[in-house]
mmCIF file with all atom_site columns, C-alpha atoms in Angstrom:
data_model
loop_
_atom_site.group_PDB
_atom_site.id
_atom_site.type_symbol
_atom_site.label_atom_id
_atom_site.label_alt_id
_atom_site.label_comp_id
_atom_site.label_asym_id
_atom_site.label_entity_id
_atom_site.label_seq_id
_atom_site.pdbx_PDB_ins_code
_atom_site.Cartn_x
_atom_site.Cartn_y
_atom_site.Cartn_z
_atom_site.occupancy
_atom_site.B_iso_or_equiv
_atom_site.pdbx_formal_charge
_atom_site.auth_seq_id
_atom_site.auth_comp_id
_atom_site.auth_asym_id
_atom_site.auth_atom_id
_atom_site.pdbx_PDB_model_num
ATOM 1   C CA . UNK E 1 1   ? 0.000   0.000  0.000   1.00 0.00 ? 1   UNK E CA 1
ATOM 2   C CA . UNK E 1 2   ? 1.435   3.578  -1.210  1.00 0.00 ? 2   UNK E CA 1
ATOM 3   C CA . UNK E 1 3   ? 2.260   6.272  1.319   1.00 0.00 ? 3   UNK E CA 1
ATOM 4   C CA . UNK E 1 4   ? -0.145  9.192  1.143   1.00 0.00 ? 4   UNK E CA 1
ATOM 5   C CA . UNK E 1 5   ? 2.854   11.582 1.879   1.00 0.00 ? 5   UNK E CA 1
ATOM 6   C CA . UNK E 1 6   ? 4.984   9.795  -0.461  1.00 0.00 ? 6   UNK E CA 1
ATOM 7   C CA . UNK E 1 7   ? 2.734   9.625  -3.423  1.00 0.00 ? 7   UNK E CA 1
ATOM 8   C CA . UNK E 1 8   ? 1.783   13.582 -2.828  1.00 0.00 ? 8   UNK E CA 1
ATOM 9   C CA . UNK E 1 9   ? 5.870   14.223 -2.858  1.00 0.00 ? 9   UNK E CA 1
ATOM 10  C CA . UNK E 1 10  ? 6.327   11.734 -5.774  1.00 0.00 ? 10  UNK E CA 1
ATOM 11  C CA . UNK E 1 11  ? 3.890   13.774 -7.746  1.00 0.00 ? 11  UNK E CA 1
ATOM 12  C CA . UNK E 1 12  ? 4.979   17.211 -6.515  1.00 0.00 ? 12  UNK E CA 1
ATOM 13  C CA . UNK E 1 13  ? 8.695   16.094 -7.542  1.00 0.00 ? 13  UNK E CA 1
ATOM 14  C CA . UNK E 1 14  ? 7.188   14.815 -10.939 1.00 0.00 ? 14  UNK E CA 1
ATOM 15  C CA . UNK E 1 15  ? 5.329   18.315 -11.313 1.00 0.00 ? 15  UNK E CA 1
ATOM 16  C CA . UNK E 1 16  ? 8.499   20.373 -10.349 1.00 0.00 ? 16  UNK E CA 1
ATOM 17  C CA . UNK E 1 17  ? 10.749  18.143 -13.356 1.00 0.00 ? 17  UNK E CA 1
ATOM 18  C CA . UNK E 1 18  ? 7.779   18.812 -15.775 1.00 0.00 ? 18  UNK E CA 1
ATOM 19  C CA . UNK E 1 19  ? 7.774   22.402 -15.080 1.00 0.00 ? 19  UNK E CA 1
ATOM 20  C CA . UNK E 1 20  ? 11.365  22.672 -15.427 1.00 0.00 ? 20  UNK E CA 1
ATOM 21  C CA . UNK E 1 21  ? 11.741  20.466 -18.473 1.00 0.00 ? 21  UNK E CA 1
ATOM 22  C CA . UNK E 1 22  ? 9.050   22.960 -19.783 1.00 0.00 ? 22  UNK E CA 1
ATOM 23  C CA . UNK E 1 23  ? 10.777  25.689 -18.688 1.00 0.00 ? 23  UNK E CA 1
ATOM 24  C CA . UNK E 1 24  ? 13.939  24.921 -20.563 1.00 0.00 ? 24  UNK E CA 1
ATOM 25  C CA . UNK E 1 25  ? 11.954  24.297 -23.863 1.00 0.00 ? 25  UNK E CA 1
ATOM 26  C CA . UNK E 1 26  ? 10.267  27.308 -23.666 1.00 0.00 ? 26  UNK E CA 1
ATOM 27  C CA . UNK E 1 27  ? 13.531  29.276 -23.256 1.00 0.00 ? 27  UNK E CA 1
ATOM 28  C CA . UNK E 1 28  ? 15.071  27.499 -26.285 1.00 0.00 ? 28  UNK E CA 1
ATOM 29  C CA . UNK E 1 29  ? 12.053  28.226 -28.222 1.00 0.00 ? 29  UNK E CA 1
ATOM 30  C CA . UNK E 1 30  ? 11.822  32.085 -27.110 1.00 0.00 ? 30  UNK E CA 1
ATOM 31  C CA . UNK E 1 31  ? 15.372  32.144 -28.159 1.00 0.00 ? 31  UNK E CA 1
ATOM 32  C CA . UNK E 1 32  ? 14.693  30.980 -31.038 1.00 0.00 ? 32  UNK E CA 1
ATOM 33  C CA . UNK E 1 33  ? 11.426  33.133 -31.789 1.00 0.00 ? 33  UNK E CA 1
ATOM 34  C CA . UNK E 1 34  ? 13.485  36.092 -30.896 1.00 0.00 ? 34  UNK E CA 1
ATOM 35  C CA . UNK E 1 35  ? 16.800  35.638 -33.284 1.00 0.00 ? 35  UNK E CA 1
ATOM 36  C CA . UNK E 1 36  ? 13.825  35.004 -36.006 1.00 0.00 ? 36  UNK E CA 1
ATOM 37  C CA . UNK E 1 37  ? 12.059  38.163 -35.423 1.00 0.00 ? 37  UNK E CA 1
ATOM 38  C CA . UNK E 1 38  ? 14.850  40.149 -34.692 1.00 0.00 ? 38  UNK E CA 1
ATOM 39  C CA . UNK E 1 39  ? 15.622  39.487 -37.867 1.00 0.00 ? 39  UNK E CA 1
ATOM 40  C CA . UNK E 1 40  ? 12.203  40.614 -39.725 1.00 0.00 ? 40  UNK E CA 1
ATOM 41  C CA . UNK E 1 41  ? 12.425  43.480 -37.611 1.00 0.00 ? 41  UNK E CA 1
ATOM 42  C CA . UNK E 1 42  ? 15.629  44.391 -39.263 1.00 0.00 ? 42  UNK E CA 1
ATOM 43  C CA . UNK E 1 43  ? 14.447  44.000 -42.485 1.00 0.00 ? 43  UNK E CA 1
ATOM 44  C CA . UNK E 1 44  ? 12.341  46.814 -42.412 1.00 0.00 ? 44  UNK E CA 1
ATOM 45  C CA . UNK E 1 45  ? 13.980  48.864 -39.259 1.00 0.00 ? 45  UNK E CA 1
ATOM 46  C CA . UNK E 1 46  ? 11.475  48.918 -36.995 1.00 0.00 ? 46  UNK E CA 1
ATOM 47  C CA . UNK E 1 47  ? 11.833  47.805 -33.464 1.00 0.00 ? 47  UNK E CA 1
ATOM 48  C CA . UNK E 1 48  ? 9.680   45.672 -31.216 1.00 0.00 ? 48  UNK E CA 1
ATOM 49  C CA . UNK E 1 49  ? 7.581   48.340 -29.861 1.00 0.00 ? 49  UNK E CA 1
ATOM 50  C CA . UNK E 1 50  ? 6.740   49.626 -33.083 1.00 0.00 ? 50  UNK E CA 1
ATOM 51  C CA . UNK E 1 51  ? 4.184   47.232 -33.537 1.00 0.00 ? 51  UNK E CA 1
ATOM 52  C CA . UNK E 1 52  ? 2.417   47.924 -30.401 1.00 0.00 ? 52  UNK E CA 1
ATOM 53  C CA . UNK E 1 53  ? -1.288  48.830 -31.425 1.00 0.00 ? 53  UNK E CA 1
ATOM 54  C CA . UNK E 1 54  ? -1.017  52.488 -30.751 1.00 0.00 ? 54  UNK E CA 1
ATOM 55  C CA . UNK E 1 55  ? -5.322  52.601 -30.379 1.00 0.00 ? 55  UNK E CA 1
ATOM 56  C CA . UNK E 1 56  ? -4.905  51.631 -27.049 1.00 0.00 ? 56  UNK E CA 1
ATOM 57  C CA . UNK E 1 57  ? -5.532  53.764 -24.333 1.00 0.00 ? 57  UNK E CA 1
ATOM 58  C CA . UNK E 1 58  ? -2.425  53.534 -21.991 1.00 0.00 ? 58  UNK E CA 1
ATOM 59  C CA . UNK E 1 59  ? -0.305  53.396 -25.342 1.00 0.00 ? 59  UNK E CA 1
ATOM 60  C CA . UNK E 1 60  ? -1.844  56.519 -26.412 1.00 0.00 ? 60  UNK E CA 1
ATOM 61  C CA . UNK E 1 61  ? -0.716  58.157 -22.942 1.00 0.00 ? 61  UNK E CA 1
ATOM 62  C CA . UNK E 1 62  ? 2.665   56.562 -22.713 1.00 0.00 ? 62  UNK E CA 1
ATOM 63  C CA . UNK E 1 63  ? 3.287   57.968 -26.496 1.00 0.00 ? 63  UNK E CA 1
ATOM 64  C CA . UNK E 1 64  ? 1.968   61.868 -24.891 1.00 0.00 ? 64  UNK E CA 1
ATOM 65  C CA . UNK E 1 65  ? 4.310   61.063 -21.872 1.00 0.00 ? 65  UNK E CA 1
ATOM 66  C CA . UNK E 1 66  ? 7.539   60.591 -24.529 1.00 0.00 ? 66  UNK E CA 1
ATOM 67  C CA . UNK E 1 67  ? 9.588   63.111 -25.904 1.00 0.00 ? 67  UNK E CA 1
ATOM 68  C CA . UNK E 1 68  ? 9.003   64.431 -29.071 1.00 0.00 ? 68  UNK E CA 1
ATOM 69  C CA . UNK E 1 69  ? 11.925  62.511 -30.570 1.00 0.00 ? 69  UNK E CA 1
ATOM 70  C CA . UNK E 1 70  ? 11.147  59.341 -29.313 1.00 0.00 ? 70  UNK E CA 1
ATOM 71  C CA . UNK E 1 71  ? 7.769   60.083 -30.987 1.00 0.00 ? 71  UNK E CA 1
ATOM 72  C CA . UNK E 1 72  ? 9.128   61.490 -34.057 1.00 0.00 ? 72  UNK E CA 1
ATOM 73  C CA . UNK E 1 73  ? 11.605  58.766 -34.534 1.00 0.00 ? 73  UNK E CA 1
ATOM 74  C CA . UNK E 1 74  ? 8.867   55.637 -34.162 1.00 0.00 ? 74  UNK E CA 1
ATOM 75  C CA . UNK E 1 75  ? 6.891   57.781 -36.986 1.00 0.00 ? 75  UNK E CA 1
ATOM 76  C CA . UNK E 1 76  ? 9.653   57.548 -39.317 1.00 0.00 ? 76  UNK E CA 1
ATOM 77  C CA . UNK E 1 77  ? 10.763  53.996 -38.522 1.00 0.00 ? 77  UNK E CA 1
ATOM 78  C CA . UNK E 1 78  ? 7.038   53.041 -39.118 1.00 0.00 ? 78  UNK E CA 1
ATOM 79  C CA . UNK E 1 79  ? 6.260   55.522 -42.573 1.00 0.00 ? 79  UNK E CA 1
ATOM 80  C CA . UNK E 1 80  ? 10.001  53.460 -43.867 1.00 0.00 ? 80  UNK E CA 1
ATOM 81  C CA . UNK E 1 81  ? 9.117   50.052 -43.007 1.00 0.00 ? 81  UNK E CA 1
ATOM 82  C CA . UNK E 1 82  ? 5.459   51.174 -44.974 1.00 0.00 ? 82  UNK E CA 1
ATOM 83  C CA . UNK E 1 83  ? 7.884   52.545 -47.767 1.00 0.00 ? 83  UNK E CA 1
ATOM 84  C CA . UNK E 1 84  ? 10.317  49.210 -47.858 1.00 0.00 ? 84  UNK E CA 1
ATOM 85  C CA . UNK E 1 85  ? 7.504   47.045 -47.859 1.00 0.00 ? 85  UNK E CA 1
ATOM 86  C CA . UNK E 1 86  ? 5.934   48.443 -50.732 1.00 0.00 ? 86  UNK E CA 1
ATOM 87  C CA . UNK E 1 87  ? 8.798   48.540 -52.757 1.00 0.00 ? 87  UNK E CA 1
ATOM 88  C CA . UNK E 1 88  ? 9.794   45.511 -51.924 1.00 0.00 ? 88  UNK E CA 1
ATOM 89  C CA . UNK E 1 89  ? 12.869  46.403 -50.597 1.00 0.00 ? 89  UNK E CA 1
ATOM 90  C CA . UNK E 1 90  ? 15.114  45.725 -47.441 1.00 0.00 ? 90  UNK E CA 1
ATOM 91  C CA . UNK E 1 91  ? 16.528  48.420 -45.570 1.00 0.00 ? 91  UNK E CA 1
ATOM 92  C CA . UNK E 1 92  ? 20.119  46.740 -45.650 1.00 0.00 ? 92  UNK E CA 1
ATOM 93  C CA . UNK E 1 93  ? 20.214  47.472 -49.672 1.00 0.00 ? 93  UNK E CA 1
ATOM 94  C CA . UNK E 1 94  ? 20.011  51.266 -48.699 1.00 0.00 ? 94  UNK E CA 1
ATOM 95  C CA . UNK E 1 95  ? 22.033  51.309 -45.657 1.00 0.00 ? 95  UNK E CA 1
ATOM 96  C CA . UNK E 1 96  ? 23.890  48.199 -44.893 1.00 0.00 ? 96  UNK E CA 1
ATOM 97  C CA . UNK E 1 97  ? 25.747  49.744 -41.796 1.00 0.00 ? 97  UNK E CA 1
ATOM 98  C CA . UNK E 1 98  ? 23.105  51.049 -39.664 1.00 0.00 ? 98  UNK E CA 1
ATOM 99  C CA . UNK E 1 99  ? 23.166  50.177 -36.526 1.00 0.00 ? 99  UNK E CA 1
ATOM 100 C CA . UNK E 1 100 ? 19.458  48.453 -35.684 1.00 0.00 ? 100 UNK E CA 1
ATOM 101 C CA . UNK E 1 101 ? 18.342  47.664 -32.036 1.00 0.00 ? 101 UNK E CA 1
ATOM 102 C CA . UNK E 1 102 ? 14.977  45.942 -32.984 1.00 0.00 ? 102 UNK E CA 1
ATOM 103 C CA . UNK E 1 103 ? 14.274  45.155 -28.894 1.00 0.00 ? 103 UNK E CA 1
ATOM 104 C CA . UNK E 1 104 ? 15.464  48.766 -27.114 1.00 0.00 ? 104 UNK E CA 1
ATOM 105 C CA . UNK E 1 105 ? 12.581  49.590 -24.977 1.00 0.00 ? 105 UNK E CA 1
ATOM 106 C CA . UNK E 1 106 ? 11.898  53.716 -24.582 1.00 0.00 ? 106 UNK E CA 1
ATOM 107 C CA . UNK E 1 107 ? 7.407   53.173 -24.805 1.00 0.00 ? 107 UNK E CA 1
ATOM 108 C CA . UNK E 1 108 ? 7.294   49.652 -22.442 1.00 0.00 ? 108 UNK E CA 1
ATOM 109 C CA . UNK E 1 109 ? 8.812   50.778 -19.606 1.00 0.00 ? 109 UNK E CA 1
ATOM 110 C CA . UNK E 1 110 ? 5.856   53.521 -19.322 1.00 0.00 ? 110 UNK E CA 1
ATOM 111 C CA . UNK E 1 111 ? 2.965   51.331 -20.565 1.00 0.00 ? 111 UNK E CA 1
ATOM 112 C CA . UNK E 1 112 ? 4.065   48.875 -17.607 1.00 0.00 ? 112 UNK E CA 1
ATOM 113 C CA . UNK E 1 113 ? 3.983   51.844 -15.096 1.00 0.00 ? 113 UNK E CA 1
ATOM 114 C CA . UNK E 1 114 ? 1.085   52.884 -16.601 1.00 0.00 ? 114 UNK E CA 1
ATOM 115 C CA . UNK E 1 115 ? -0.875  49.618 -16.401 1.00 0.00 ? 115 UNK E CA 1
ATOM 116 C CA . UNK E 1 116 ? 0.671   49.019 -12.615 1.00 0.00 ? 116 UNK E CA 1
ATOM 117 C CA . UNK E 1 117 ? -1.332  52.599 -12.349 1.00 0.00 ? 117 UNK E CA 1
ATOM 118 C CA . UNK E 1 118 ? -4.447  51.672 -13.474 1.00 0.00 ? 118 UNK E CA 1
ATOM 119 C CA . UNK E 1 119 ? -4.848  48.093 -11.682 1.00 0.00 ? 119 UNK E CA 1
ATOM 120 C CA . UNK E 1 120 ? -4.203  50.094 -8.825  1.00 0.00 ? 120 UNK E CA 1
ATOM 121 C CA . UNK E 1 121 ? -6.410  52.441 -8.871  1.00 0.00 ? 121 UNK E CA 1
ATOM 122 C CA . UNK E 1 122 ? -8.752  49.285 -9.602  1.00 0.00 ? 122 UNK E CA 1
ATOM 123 C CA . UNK E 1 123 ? -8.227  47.855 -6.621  1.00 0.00 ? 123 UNK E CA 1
ATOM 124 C CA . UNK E 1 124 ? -8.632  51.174 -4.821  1.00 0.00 ? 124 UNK E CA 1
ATOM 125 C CA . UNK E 1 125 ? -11.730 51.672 -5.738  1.00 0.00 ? 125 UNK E CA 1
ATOM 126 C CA . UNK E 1 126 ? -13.152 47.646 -5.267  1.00 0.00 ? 126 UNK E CA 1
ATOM 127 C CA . UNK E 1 127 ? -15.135 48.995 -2.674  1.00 0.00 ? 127 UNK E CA 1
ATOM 128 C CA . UNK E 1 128 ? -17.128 51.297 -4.924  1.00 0.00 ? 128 UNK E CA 1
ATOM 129 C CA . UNK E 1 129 ? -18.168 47.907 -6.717  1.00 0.00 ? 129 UNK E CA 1
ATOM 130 C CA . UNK E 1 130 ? -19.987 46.827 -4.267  1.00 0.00 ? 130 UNK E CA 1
ATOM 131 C CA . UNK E 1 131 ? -22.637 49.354 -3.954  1.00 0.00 ? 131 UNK E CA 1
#
């Protein structure tokens, strides 16, 4: 007859293998995802944040709360990437030594701030739901 304890650690030491098997897959495969897209991203100069929808609310508000350059600059990365993929063109043929940083964050850190704003401001006002 099995142990209840023992079967309960079995499985937790079963679950915690799993998870980290799974964990190291997923890291290979994000990795791998990111190389990839880094990559597309290049192709066209845009960077990650680019293709944020910009409709959003708190994106909206985190592009006001930028400085006009930031601003300025995703417009023209975006209006080239429109203009490459039109012609059918990379942006290495017209400027093969540009520097590209296709995952530099300047927009996330301020939607995350933003969002940590409004859940709590949520959670303030829980007690209004209840009325």
């Amino acid at each position: 007859r099995l142990n209840p304890v023992t079967f309960v650690a079995g499985q937790n030491t079963f679950t915690m293998a799993l998870s980290a098997l799974n964990n190291k897959v997923m890291g290979v495969a994000a990795r791998m995802y990111r190389r990839i897209l880094a990559g597309e991203l290049n192709q066209t100069g845009l960077r990650y944040e680019d293709c944020i929808n910009e409709t959003e609310p708190v994106v909206v508000e985190a592009l006001s709360l930028q400085d006009a350059d930031v601003v300025t600059a995703r417009n023209r990365r975006l209006k080239r990437a429109i203009d490459l993929s039109y012609k059918r063109k990379n942006l290495q043929d017209y400027a093969p030594d540009m520097v590209l940083e296709p995952f530099k964050e300047e927009i996330f850190p301020d939607i995350q701030k933003l969002l940590a704003r409004d859940e709590e401001f949520a959670m303030m006002n829980l007690h209004n739901k209840g009325s």
